Amino acid sequence: MFKKSLWKKAVISGLAVSLMLTMTACGTPNQPAGTSKVESDYPNKPITVLQGFAAGGGSDQLAMLTGPYLQKELGNTLVNQYIPGATGAIAWTQLTKQTAADGYTLSITNTPMLMTNYLMNTEIKYTIDELTPIANVVTDPGILVVSKDSPFKTYQDYINYVKANPGQLTIANSGTGGDDFFTILQWQKATGLSVKMIPFTGDGPSWQAAAGNKVQASSTNLGVVYSQVKAGNLRALAIYSEKRSDLLPDVPTAKELGVDLVAGSSRGYSAPKGIPENAKKKLIDSFTAIAKDPAFLKGLQDAALPIDLKVGDEYAKYLKDQETEFKSIWDSVNDTIQK
Amino acid sequence: MNDIMMGLLNVVSPFNLLVIAAGTGLGIFVGAMPGLSATMAIALLLPITFGMDPASGISMLASLYLGAMYGGSISAILLRTPGTPAAAATVLDGYPMAQQGRAGKALGVSLTASLIGGIISSIALLTIAPALGKVALSFGPVELFAIAVLGITIIGSLSSGSPIKGILSGVVGLMIALVGMDPISGTPRFTFGQIYLFNGISFIIALIGLFSIPQALRLVEKDDGLQKVASSIKDKMLPTFKELKSMTVTMLRSSVIGVFTGLIPGTGGDTACWFGYNEAKRFSKEKEKFGTGHPEGVAAAEAANNAVVGGALIPTITLGIPGSAATAVLLGGLMVHGIMPGPTLMTEHSLITYTLIWAVMLANIFMFLEGLVLTRAAVSVTKIPNKVIAPVIVILCVIGSFTINNSIVDVFVMFTFGIIGYFMDKINIPTAPMVVGMILGMMLDNSMNQSLLMSDGSWMIFLRTPVSAILLLIALISVLQATPLFGFIKNRFKKTTI
């Protein structure tokens, strides 16, 4: 009899542990919707950070690196809540449509997916006008890479081949509608040349296809392939940033090579529209402060993520400009893609 | 060589041993809970490891991954509800064994097979990782398509009884995999304007529903007669030497399959267990015994899914390419520790890397020891009355399906599949082929379209690379094996030789 009750206890305690695990997984529930009254002591409770992508991805990496410093500045904890799906659209729809604008729920906002989601699919209803952009933290510039055994030694070799074989060169991107997809479209528009775009399911499979000579090139991001380029598995031909990267000073920018193209993927934080002014100010001040912290900057540097701080209205304008640009690109290619 | 020994010394420090033991134990527990997956547990535990030094932290997460691969089989055998997708194939023979009163033996076989699979993959990781790492890069869309085709032929061998019903189930699974955003054009398919369907229907959620809910209903329907059989461990848990000997070939074969499936990015334990099971059946002299409680079936699936761990870590540490979803989260963890995952892991961070490899090796032993203790306790689950265990299964299903994406929609999807699964069971349509169809459907669709884009629509691309041509040939043989034609030729051949 004693033995039996012991087993029962074991089973019950096991269940309790599983429930605890689940609670942690769920994070804190959303704040109840209601009036956003002005609080002078913001933040006086934990802040939820919605993530539109699974744990372990690029957004999570930013959250893990930024979180500890941001918590110290804000004086309260940040709770990550992962709501992956529809390229972030489920989390962003929740942020804009179902979340109280009290400053206690933020989301990591990734461009260009934040805009291209609704530009490409009418089923996705939110727009950036329903957000209060707080701060952009990093911009990972686009980069053109080829396998180490590729015949393309320089960008010139590459472009010569594309010119000689229009529409034949296979180039991988991280997925239709992603940043690299648009980067290639922008490159085609800027150069007037055409390549054969092959979409993959993420940045990893995209560069791996190039490294394994399954495709002839990959358009991806610096942070993604930095260690591979450094180790010599991939060769970088051009980088789509304003100026050369400190990490790879030998790689020329597209601008130097005569292509007017600056592209990449940015990750920052946004809140729902209409959060209290003091909350917005506190958040912006906190981001400005951590961007001066050498330890934080070192963390980003180690992860090969170039900092690109844009706060408040500057970030809002950046998003708006990008929206206009992506809309025009998408409208011009939409017809050809759908065929 | 020096680094290898340093890693070993590092791993046997008391703190690291404690961390590995804790990680493995937690992994077994998480694995046994339907819906709580290794990937999720690693993501949850990640912040806790930030306070540790990177080698200990990553070792803990890797041992959790390994533990979970075994843990999944406990609930698969005892409750017919796979704890992780990687244990889905274990249900096929594990649960019938439990019904026959051989639950202890089934768990013992599973534990032994897991140990062997794990050790073999750890040895591969320690010795030939750099050579095998390159294999990961040789798998592009064309090769992945061939793997998916080969995988689909498994459906044939899973449909014991009526092949037509099995194929029906498999095809429905393939069709469900088409729901969601078209990977090539970005256009939503069969989503009915619901953004919750844009990513498609997760096979993990469907799997929880298809296997667990019908089982909960069955338990309520039946009286308590059934579980009394399962609860008594009369026979010895660990397989005898003779039994072990008869399964050695199967376990070795499954281990190799597991290492390679782990190695290939995009395929993990959920695929490996089916491949392992299928090949064991193909080469077995007693094919008809599979699915009726044959220990070899359990051994085949379990050796394969534990061998995945070492296999998936090979490209992770040699190239910075995650071989599976769980190792992708591990890589994220390394980044937070300030270590850029990539080819430099083996050179610049060799101490951490070798500590990790030894940790995986040791975690196998901890898994075996902890498994022996835990399993004895776990069998007593079947002593709990059906009327209690059935609602508990349902609760676990709800929790599990919710936590995957923090989405209540997923809970409804899970219940929908549960109801479908219940009626499929009533009319004797097997659910396993449907799961295989869903797992492989997305890969098949995506890789086929990518390949055809590259080749301008020419199907010859699949025969031009040797790897895919060979895999497709094996697939063709598998299909022919199932038709009367093959038996006819075989008979003719026999007659002429005699």
GROMACS .gro file of C-alpha atoms in nm, chain B residues 44-469:
model
  426
  383LEU     CA    1   1.368   2.684  -2.227
  384LEU     CA    2   1.680   2.569  -2.051
  385LEU     CA    3   1.910   2.789  -2.259
  386PRO     CA    4   1.888   3.099  -2.033
  387ILE     CA    5   1.979   2.885  -1.729
  388THR     CA    6   2.304   2.784  -1.895
  389PHE     CA    7   2.417   3.144  -1.943
  390GLY     CA    8   2.552   3.146  -1.590
  391MET     CA    9   2.765   2.836  -1.654
  392ASP     CA   10   3.080   2.820  -1.859
  393PRO     CA   11   2.999   2.747  -2.225
  394ALA     CA   12   3.129   2.390  -2.222
  395SER     CA   13   2.911   2.285  -1.927
  396GLY     CA   14   2.606   2.468  -2.056
  397ILE     CA   15   2.620   2.321  -2.403
  398SER     CA   16   2.697   1.974  -2.262
  399MET     CA   17   2.386   1.993  -2.048
  400LEU     CA   18   2.170   2.084  -2.346
  401ALA     CA   19   2.318   1.808  -2.561
  402SER     CA   20   2.256   1.546  -2.291
  403LEU     CA   21   1.900   1.669  -2.263
  404TYR     CA   22   1.860   1.613  -2.637
  405LEU     CA   23   1.991   1.258  -2.604
  406GLY     CA   24   1.777   1.179  -2.299
  407ALA     CA   25   1.463   1.301  -2.472
  408MET     CA   26   1.523   1.068  -2.767
  409TYR     CA   27   1.495   0.770  -2.530
  410GLY     CA   28   1.225   0.925  -2.310
  411GLY     CA   29   0.987   0.944  -2.603
  412SER     CA   30   0.972   0.567  -2.620
  413ILE     CA   31   0.846   0.527  -2.261
  414SER     CA   32   0.506   0.678  -2.332
  415ALA     CA   33   0.504   0.527  -2.682
  416ILE     CA   34   0.534   0.179  -2.533
  417LEU     CA   35   0.319   0.218  -2.224
  418LEU     CA   36   0.046   0.451  -2.347
  419ARG     CA   37   0.062   0.427  -2.726
  420THR     CA   38   0.125   0.802  -2.730
  421PRO     CA   39   0.471   0.888  -2.861
  422GLY     CA   40   0.638   1.136  -2.627
  423THR     CA   41   0.832   1.289  -2.916
  424PRO     CA   42   0.778   1.262  -3.291
  425ALA     CA   43   1.097   1.056  -3.305
  426ALA     CA   44   0.926   0.781  -3.104
  427ALA     CA   45   0.630   0.747  -3.338
  428ALA     CA   46   0.767   0.430  -3.500
  429THR     CA   47   0.830   0.276  -3.159
  430VAL     CA   48   0.455   0.262  -3.102
  431LEU     CA   49   0.409   0.006  -3.380
  432ASP     CA   50   0.577  -0.279  -3.194
  433GLY     CA   51   0.628  -0.131  -2.849
  434TYR     CA   52   0.264  -0.098  -2.756
  435PRO     CA   53   0.162  -0.447  -2.873
  436MET     CA   54   0.446  -0.579  -2.658
  437ALA     CA   55   0.311  -0.392  -2.358
  438GLN     CA   56  -0.035  -0.532  -2.427
  439GLN     CA   57   0.109  -0.881  -2.421
  440GLY     CA   58   0.251  -0.813  -2.077
  441ARG     CA   59   0.603  -0.750  -2.203
  442ALA     CA   60   0.615  -0.375  -2.126
  443GLY     CA   61   0.932  -0.415  -1.921
  444LYS     CA   62   1.103  -0.604  -2.197
  445ALA     CA   63   0.996  -0.349  -2.458
  446LEU     CA   64   1.139  -0.069  -2.247
  447GLY     CA   65   1.456  -0.267  -2.185
  448VAL     CA   66   1.503  -0.328  -2.557
  449SER     CA   67   1.437   0.039  -2.625
  450LEU     CA   68   1.693   0.142  -2.362
  451THR     CA   69   1.958  -0.097  -2.491
  452ALA     CA   70   1.900   0.005  -2.852
  453SER     CA   71   1.913   0.373  -2.753
  454LEU     CA   72   2.243   0.313  -2.575
  455ILE     CA   73   2.395   0.137  -2.874
  456GLY     CA   74   2.267   0.396  -3.121
  457GLY     CA   75   2.393   0.677  -2.901
  458ILE     CA   76   2.736   0.526  -2.845
  459ILE     CA   77   2.789   0.451  -3.214
  460SER     CA   78   2.695   0.803  -3.312
  461SER     CA   79   2.920   0.948  -3.041
  462ILE     CA   80   3.209   0.743  -3.173
  463ALA     CA   81   3.135   0.872  -3.523
  464LEU     CA   82   3.128   1.223  -3.382
  465LEU     CA   83   3.463   1.180  -3.208
  466THR     CA   84   3.650   1.007  -3.487
  467ILE     CA   85   3.522   1.077  -3.835
  468ALA     CA   86   3.326   1.400  -3.787
  469PRO     CA   87   3.540   1.620  -4.016
  470ALA     CA   88   3.513   1.369  -4.300
  471LEU     CA   89   3.138   1.319  -4.255
  472GLY     CA   90   3.069   1.689  -4.209
  473LYS     CA   91   3.133   1.748  -4.577
  474VAL     CA   92   2.860   1.498  -4.662
  475ALA     CA   93   2.607   1.741  -4.518
  476LEU     CA   94   2.695   1.995  -4.787
  477SER     CA   95   2.652   1.744  -5.066
  478PHE     CA   96   2.279   1.724  -4.995
  479GLY     CA   97   2.103   1.986  -5.203
  480PRO     CA   98   1.744   2.004  -5.327
  481VAL     CA   99   1.795   1.723  -5.579
  482GLU     CA  100   1.923   1.478  -5.317
  483LEU     CA  101   1.658   1.581  -5.064
  484PHE     CA  102   1.390   1.507  -5.321
  485ALA     CA  103   1.529   1.156  -5.368
  486ILE     CA  104   1.531   1.102  -4.990
  487ALA     CA  105   1.171   1.216  -4.967
  488VAL     CA  106   1.069   0.977  -5.247
  489LEU     CA  107   1.250   0.691  -5.076
  490GLY     CA  108   1.081   0.786  -4.751
  491ILE     CA  109   0.740   0.774  -4.910
  492THR     CA  110   0.792   0.412  -5.011
  493ILE     CA  111   0.795   0.337  -4.637
  494ILE     CA  112   0.420   0.396  -4.645
  495GLY     CA  113   0.389   0.069  -4.833
  496SER     CA  114   0.553  -0.132  -4.559
  497LEU     CA  115   0.357   0.040  -4.284
  498SER     CA  116   0.022  -0.057  -4.426
  499SER     CA  117   0.005  -0.407  -4.289
  500GLY     CA  118  -0.318  -0.570  -4.396
  501SER     CA  119  -0.461  -0.349  -4.665
  502PRO     CA  120  -0.211  -0.159  -4.883
  503ILE     CA  121  -0.493   0.046  -5.036
  504LYS     CA  122  -0.592   0.184  -4.696
  505GLY     CA  123  -0.230   0.258  -4.613
  506ILE     CA  124  -0.176   0.441  -4.939
  507LEU     CA  125  -0.498   0.636  -4.885
  508SER     CA  126  -0.377   0.745  -4.545
  509GLY     CA  127  -0.033   0.837  -4.682
  510VAL     CA  128  -0.174   1.038  -4.970
  511VAL     CA  129  -0.402   1.234  -4.739
  512GLY     CA  130  -0.094   1.308  -4.531
  513LEU     CA  131   0.092   1.431  -4.839
  514MET     CA  132  -0.201   1.653  -4.931
  515ILE     CA  133  -0.221   1.803  -4.583
  516ALA     CA  134   0.146   1.890  -4.618
  517LEU     CA  135   0.054   2.116  -4.911
  518VAL     CA  136  -0.147   2.348  -4.688
  519GLY     CA  137   0.034   2.675  -4.627
  520MET     CA  138   0.248   2.922  -4.811
  521ASP     CA  139   0.388   2.792  -5.140
  522PRO     CA  140   0.763   2.791  -5.077
  523ILE     CA  141   0.839   2.903  -5.430
  524SER     CA  142   0.584   3.173  -5.512
  525GLY     CA  143   0.492   3.276  -5.159
  526THR     CA  144   0.123   3.235  -5.240
  527PRO     CA  145  -0.096   3.087  -4.964
  528ARG     CA  146  -0.256   2.751  -5.057
  529PHE     CA  147  -0.567   2.604  -4.893
  530THR     CA  148  -0.546   2.855  -4.610
  531PHE     CA  149  -0.896   2.999  -4.648
  532GLY     CA  150  -0.768   3.344  -4.554
  533GLN     CA  151  -0.646   3.221  -4.215
  534ILE     CA  152  -0.298   3.347  -4.138
  535TYR     CA  153  -0.270   3.069  -3.879
  536LEU     CA  154  -0.251   2.825  -4.169
  537PHE     CA  155   0.021   3.016  -4.357
  538ASN     CA  156   0.294   2.796  -4.212
  539GLY     CA  157   0.095   2.484  -4.286
  540ILE     CA  158  -0.025   2.226  -4.040
  541SER     CA  159   0.255   2.118  -3.809
  542PHE     CA  160   0.301   1.742  -3.823
  543ILE     CA  161   0.399   1.744  -3.458
  544ILE     CA  162   0.058   1.878  -3.363
  545ALA     CA  163  -0.119   1.637  -3.597
  546LEU     CA  164   0.087   1.353  -3.454
  547ILE     CA  165  -0.012   1.435  -3.096
  548GLY     CA  166  -0.376   1.433  -3.199
  549LEU     CA  167  -0.364   1.126  -3.423
  550PHE     CA  168  -0.191   0.900  -3.173
  551SER     CA  169  -0.291   1.026  -2.831
  552ILE     CA  170  -0.656   1.130  -2.846
  553PRO     CA  171  -0.783   0.802  -2.999
  554GLN     CA  172  -0.584   0.616  -2.732
  555ALA     CA  173  -0.746   0.822  -2.454
  556LEU     CA  174  -1.087   0.740  -2.601
  557ARG     CA  175  -1.002   0.372  -2.633
  558LEU     CA  176  -0.895   0.359  -2.270
  559VAL     CA  177  -1.227   0.502  -2.160
  560GLU     CA  178  -1.419   0.264  -2.384
  561LYS     CA  179  -1.244  -0.047  -2.257
  562ASP     CA  180  -1.271  -0.182  -1.907
  563ASP     CA  181  -0.971  -0.211  -1.684
  564GLY     CA  182  -0.879  -0.555  -1.806
  565LEU     CA  183  -0.616  -0.443  -2.047
  566GLN     CA  184  -0.379  -0.254  -1.826
  567LYS     CA  185  -0.345  -0.530  -1.571
  568VAL     CA  186  -0.154  -0.728  -1.828
  569ALA     CA  187   0.083  -0.446  -1.905
  570SER     CA  188   0.161  -0.360  -1.546
  571SER     CA  189   0.331  -0.674  -1.431
  572ILE     CA  190   0.695  -0.708  -1.526
  573LYS     CA  191   0.742  -1.079  -1.502
  574ASP     CA  192   1.024  -1.118  -1.747
  575LYS     CA  193   1.363  -0.955  -1.715
  576MET     CA  194   1.381  -0.601  -1.841
  577LEU     CA  195   1.713  -0.615  -2.016
  578PRO     CA  196   1.734  -0.840  -2.321
  579THR     CA  197   1.927  -1.162  -2.272
  580PHE     CA  198   2.251  -1.218  -2.455
  581LYS     CA  199   2.074  -1.438  -2.706
  582GLU     CA  200   1.806  -1.180  -2.777
  583LEU     CA  201   2.071  -0.912  -2.805
  584LYS     CA  202   2.265  -1.117  -3.054
  585SER     CA  203   1.962  -1.162  -3.276
  586MET     CA  204   1.910  -0.784  -3.282
  587THR     CA  205   2.271  -0.677  -3.324
  588VAL     CA  206   2.258  -0.639  -3.701
  589THR     CA  207   1.936  -0.443  -3.684
  590MET     CA  208   2.069  -0.209  -3.420
  591LEU     CA  209   2.392  -0.149  -3.610
  592ARG     CA  210   2.205  -0.084  -3.932
  593SER     CA  211   1.966   0.154  -3.761
  594SER     CA  212   2.256   0.335  -3.594
  595VAL     CA  213   2.422   0.399  -3.927
  596ILE     CA  214   2.090   0.513  -4.075
  597GLY     CA  215   2.041   0.741  -3.774
  598VAL     CA  216   2.386   0.899  -3.804
  599PHE     CA  217   2.329   0.976  -4.172
  600THR     CA  218   1.975   1.101  -4.127
  601GLY     CA  219   2.100   1.328  -3.850
  602LEU     CA  220   2.381   1.447  -4.070
  603ILE     CA  221   2.152   1.568  -4.347
  604PRO     CA  222   2.017   1.914  -4.265
  605GLY     CA  223   1.640   1.913  -4.262
  606THR     CA  224   1.594   1.554  -4.149
  607GLY     CA  225   1.609   1.441  -3.787
  608GLY     CA  226   1.483   1.181  -3.545
  609ASP     CA  227   1.127   1.202  -3.675
  610THR     CA  228   1.243   1.071  -4.014
  611ALA     CA  229   1.519   0.841  -3.890
  612CYS     CA  230   1.289   0.623  -3.680
  613TRP     CA  231   1.078   0.538  -3.986
  614PHE     CA  232   1.381   0.467  -4.204
  615GLY     CA  233   1.532   0.247  -3.934
  616TYR     CA  234   1.208   0.058  -3.885
  617ASN     CA  235   1.152   0.013  -4.255
  618GLU     CA  236   1.500  -0.121  -4.328
  619ALA     CA  237   1.480  -0.363  -4.034
  620LYS     CA  238   1.158  -0.498  -4.178
  621ARG     CA  239   1.299  -0.516  -4.529
  622PHE     CA  240   1.596  -0.730  -4.427
  623SER     CA  241   1.411  -0.938  -4.170
  624LYS     CA  242   1.325  -1.302  -4.229
  625GLU     CA  243   1.014  -1.260  -4.014
  626LYS     CA  244   0.849  -0.963  -4.183
  627GLU     CA  245   0.504  -1.065  -4.070
  628LYS     CA  246   0.606  -1.032  -3.704
  629PHE     CA  247   0.661  -0.657  -3.738
  630GLY     CA  248   0.372  -0.459  -3.598
  631THR     CA  249   0.259  -0.738  -3.369
  632GLY     CA  250   0.499  -0.679  -3.083
  633HIS     CA  251   0.834  -0.776  -3.229
  634PRO     CA  252   1.127  -0.653  -3.013
  635GLU     CA  253   1.335  -0.597  -3.324
  636GLY     CA  254   1.090  -0.329  -3.439
  637VAL     CA  255   1.141  -0.136  -3.116
  638ALA     CA  256   1.517  -0.177  -3.136
  639ALA     CA  257   1.527  -0.058  -3.499
  640ALA     CA  258   1.337   0.263  -3.431
  641GLU     CA  259   1.510   0.347  -3.105
  642ALA     CA  260   1.867   0.283  -3.218
  643ALA     CA  261   1.800   0.508  -3.517
  644ASN     CA  262   1.657   0.802  -3.326
  645ASN     CA  263   1.932   0.809  -3.066
  646ALA     CA  264   2.200   0.781  -3.332
  647VAL     CA  265   2.055   1.099  -3.481
  648VAL     CA  266   2.194   1.303  -3.190
  649GLY     CA  267   2.559   1.242  -3.274
  650GLY     CA  268   2.484   1.260  -3.645
  651ALA     CA  269   2.310   1.596  -3.617
  652LEU     CA  270   2.599   1.733  -3.412
  653ILE     CA  271   2.855   1.641  -3.682
  654PRO     CA  272   2.774   1.921  -3.929
  655THR     CA  273   2.696   2.147  -3.632
  656ILE     CA  274   3.048   2.133  -3.494
  657THR     CA  275   3.243   2.092  -3.816
  658LEU     CA  276   3.064   2.349  -4.032
  659GLY     CA  277   2.819   2.539  -3.815
  660ILE     CA  278   2.526   2.379  -3.998
  661PRO     CA  279   2.254   2.250  -3.766
  662GLY     CA  280   2.164   1.893  -3.862
  663SER     CA  281   1.824   1.913  -3.692
  664ALA     CA  282   1.587   2.159  -3.523
  665ALA     CA  283   1.726   2.083  -3.178
  666THR     CA  284   2.085   2.145  -3.284
  667ALA     CA  285   1.973   2.475  -3.442
  668VAL     CA  286   1.870   2.592  -3.096
  669LEU     CA  287   2.200   2.462  -2.957
  670LEU     CA  288   2.383   2.677  -3.211
  671GLY     CA  289   2.181   2.979  -3.098
  672GLY     CA  290   2.296   2.900  -2.746
  673LEU     CA  291   2.660   2.899  -2.850
  674MET     CA  292   2.617   3.242  -3.005
  675VAL     CA  293   2.487   3.386  -2.682
  676HIS     CA  294   2.794   3.247  -2.510
  677GLY     CA  295   2.994   3.457  -2.757
  678ILE     CA  296   3.107   3.164  -2.969
  679MET     CA  297   3.042   3.204  -3.337
  680PRO     CA  298   2.919   2.866  -3.454
  681GLY     CA  299   3.102   2.772  -3.764
  682PRO     CA  300   3.409   2.600  -3.891
  683THR     CA  301   3.622   2.758  -3.619
  684LEU     CA  302   3.455   2.552  -3.345
  685MET     CA  303   3.692   2.262  -3.398
  686THR     CA  304   4.003   2.480  -3.402
  687GLU     CA  305   3.955   2.795  -3.195
  688HIS     CA  306   3.711   2.649  -2.943
  689SER     CA  307   3.839   2.292  -2.950
  690LEU     CA  308   3.817   2.248  -2.573
  691ILE     CA  309   3.448   2.331  -2.570
  692THR     CA  310   3.386   2.113  -2.873
  693TYR     CA  311   3.564   1.808  -2.734
  694THR     CA  312   3.401   1.854  -2.395
  695LEU     CA  313   3.069   1.849  -2.577
  696ILE     CA  314   3.157   1.533  -2.768
  697TRP     CA  315   3.264   1.350  -2.451
  698ALA     CA  316   2.956   1.478  -2.277
  699VAL     CA  317   2.736   1.317  -2.541
  700MET     CA  318   2.929   0.994  -2.497
  701LEU     CA  319   2.887   1.000  -2.118
  702ALA     CA  320   2.525   1.107  -2.144
  703ASN     CA  321   2.456   0.770  -2.307
  704ILE     CA  322   2.576   0.591  -1.997
  705PHE     CA  323   2.378   0.819  -1.769
  706MET     CA  324   2.076   0.765  -1.991
  707PHE     CA  325   2.113   0.389  -1.951
  708LEU     CA  326   2.147   0.401  -1.573
  709GLU     CA  327   1.877   0.661  -1.518
  710GLY     CA  328   1.661   0.482  -1.770
  711LEU     CA  329   1.684   0.156  -1.574
  712VAL     CA  330   1.562   0.326  -1.258
  713LEU     CA  331   1.301   0.548  -1.421
  714THR     CA  332   1.158   0.271  -1.637
  715ARG     CA  333   1.072   0.057  -1.336
  716ALA     CA  334   0.884   0.355  -1.200
  717ALA     CA  335   0.727   0.436  -1.534
  718VAL     CA  336   0.572   0.092  -1.580
  719SER     CA  337   0.359   0.159  -1.274
  720VAL     CA  338   0.182   0.427  -1.478
  721THR     CA  339  -0.020   0.140  -1.619
  722LYS     CA  340  -0.146   0.059  -1.269
  723ILE     CA  341  -0.338   0.384  -1.268
  724PRO     CA  342  -0.703   0.324  -1.366
  725ASN     CA  343  -0.795   0.402  -1.725
  726LYS     CA  344  -1.049   0.656  -1.613
  727VAL     CA  345  -0.768   0.861  -1.460
  728ILE     CA  346  -0.501   0.807  -1.722
  729ALA     CA  347  -0.726   0.897  -2.019
  730PRO     CA  348  -0.803   1.254  -1.908
  731VAL     CA  349  -0.439   1.301  -1.808
  732ILE     CA  350  -0.335   1.209  -2.164
  733VAL     CA  351  -0.582   1.464  -2.300
  734ILE     CA  352  -0.449   1.734  -2.068
  735LEU     CA  353  -0.093   1.661  -2.174
  736CYS     CA  354  -0.199   1.679  -2.539
  737VAL     CA  355  -0.357   2.020  -2.486
  738ILE     CA  356  -0.054   2.153  -2.302
  739GLY     CA  357   0.185   2.004  -2.552
  740SER     CA  358   0.011   2.131  -2.863
  741PHE     CA  359  -0.035   2.477  -2.713
  742THR     CA  360   0.325   2.526  -2.607
  743ILE     CA  361   0.475   2.450  -2.947
  744ASN     CA  362   0.370   2.784  -3.096
  745ASN     CA  363   0.182   2.939  -2.802
  746SER     CA  364  -0.127   2.916  -3.015
  747ILE     CA  365  -0.477   2.805  -2.918
  748VAL     CA  366  -0.549   2.737  -3.286
  749ASP     CA  367  -0.300   2.452  -3.264
  750VAL     CA  368  -0.503   2.298  -2.982
  751PHE     CA  369  -0.810   2.289  -3.204
  752VAL     CA  370  -0.604   2.144  -3.490
  753MET     CA  371  -0.480   1.875  -3.249
  754PHE     CA  372  -0.836   1.786  -3.145
  755THR     CA  373  -0.950   1.776  -3.507
  756PHE     CA  374  -0.677   1.526  -3.588
  757GLY     CA  375  -0.767   1.337  -3.272
  758ILE     CA  376  -1.123   1.288  -3.390
  759ILE     CA  377  -1.008   1.198  -3.741
  760GLY     CA  378  -0.764   0.949  -3.591
  761TYR     CA  379  -1.034   0.792  -3.378
  762PHE     CA  380  -1.255   0.719  -3.676
  763MET     CA  381  -0.963   0.609  -3.893
  764ASP     CA  382  -0.891   0.355  -3.624
  765LYS     CA  383  -1.252   0.236  -3.624
  766ILE     CA  384  -1.242   0.161  -3.995
  767ASN     CA  385  -0.891   0.015  -3.975
  768ILE     CA  386  -0.708   0.282  -4.170
  769PRO     CA  387  -0.355   0.308  -4.024
  770THR     CA  388  -0.255   0.656  -3.903
  771ALA     CA  389   0.122   0.603  -3.928
  772PRO     CA  390   0.137   0.649  -4.310
  773MET     CA  391  -0.046   0.981  -4.273
  774VAL     CA  392   0.223   1.106  -4.036
  775VAL     CA  393   0.499   0.990  -4.271
  776GLY     CA  394   0.319   1.170  -4.556
  777MET     CA  395   0.300   1.490  -4.356
  778ILE     CA  396   0.665   1.475  -4.248
  779LEU     CA  397   0.791   1.420  -4.601
  780GLY     CA  398   0.531   1.616  -4.799
  781MET     CA  399   0.677   1.957  -4.734
  782MET     CA  400   1.030   1.841  -4.814
  783LEU     CA  401   0.910   1.670  -5.130
  784ASP     CA  402   0.718   1.973  -5.253
  785ASN     CA  403   0.993   2.222  -5.179
  786SER     CA  404   1.287   2.021  -5.309
  787MET     CA  405   1.106   1.917  -5.624
  788ASN     CA  406   1.018   2.274  -5.715
  789GLN     CA  407   1.365   2.403  -5.635
  790SER     CA  408   1.526   2.134  -5.849
  791LEU     CA  409   1.292   2.196  -6.140
  792LEU     CA  410   1.360   2.571  -6.120
  793MET     CA  411   1.731   2.496  -6.149
  794SER     CA  412   1.686   2.261  -6.442
  795ASP     CA  413   1.432   2.477  -6.630
  796GLY     CA  414   1.169   2.210  -6.578
  797SER     CA  415   1.371   1.907  -6.687
  798TRP     CA  416   1.307   1.598  -6.470
  799MET     CA  417   1.637   1.448  -6.581
  800ILE     CA  418   1.809   1.654  -6.311
  801PHE     CA  419   1.710   1.386  -6.058
  802LEU     CA  420   1.902   1.118  -6.246
  803ARG     CA  421   2.208   1.326  -6.323
  804THR     CA  422   2.361   1.325  -5.974
  805PRO     CA  423   2.477   0.983  -5.851
  806VAL     CA  424   2.339   1.019  -5.496
  807SER     CA  425   1.987   1.095  -5.607
  808ALA     CA  426   1.994   0.837  -5.887
   0.00000   0.00000   0.00000
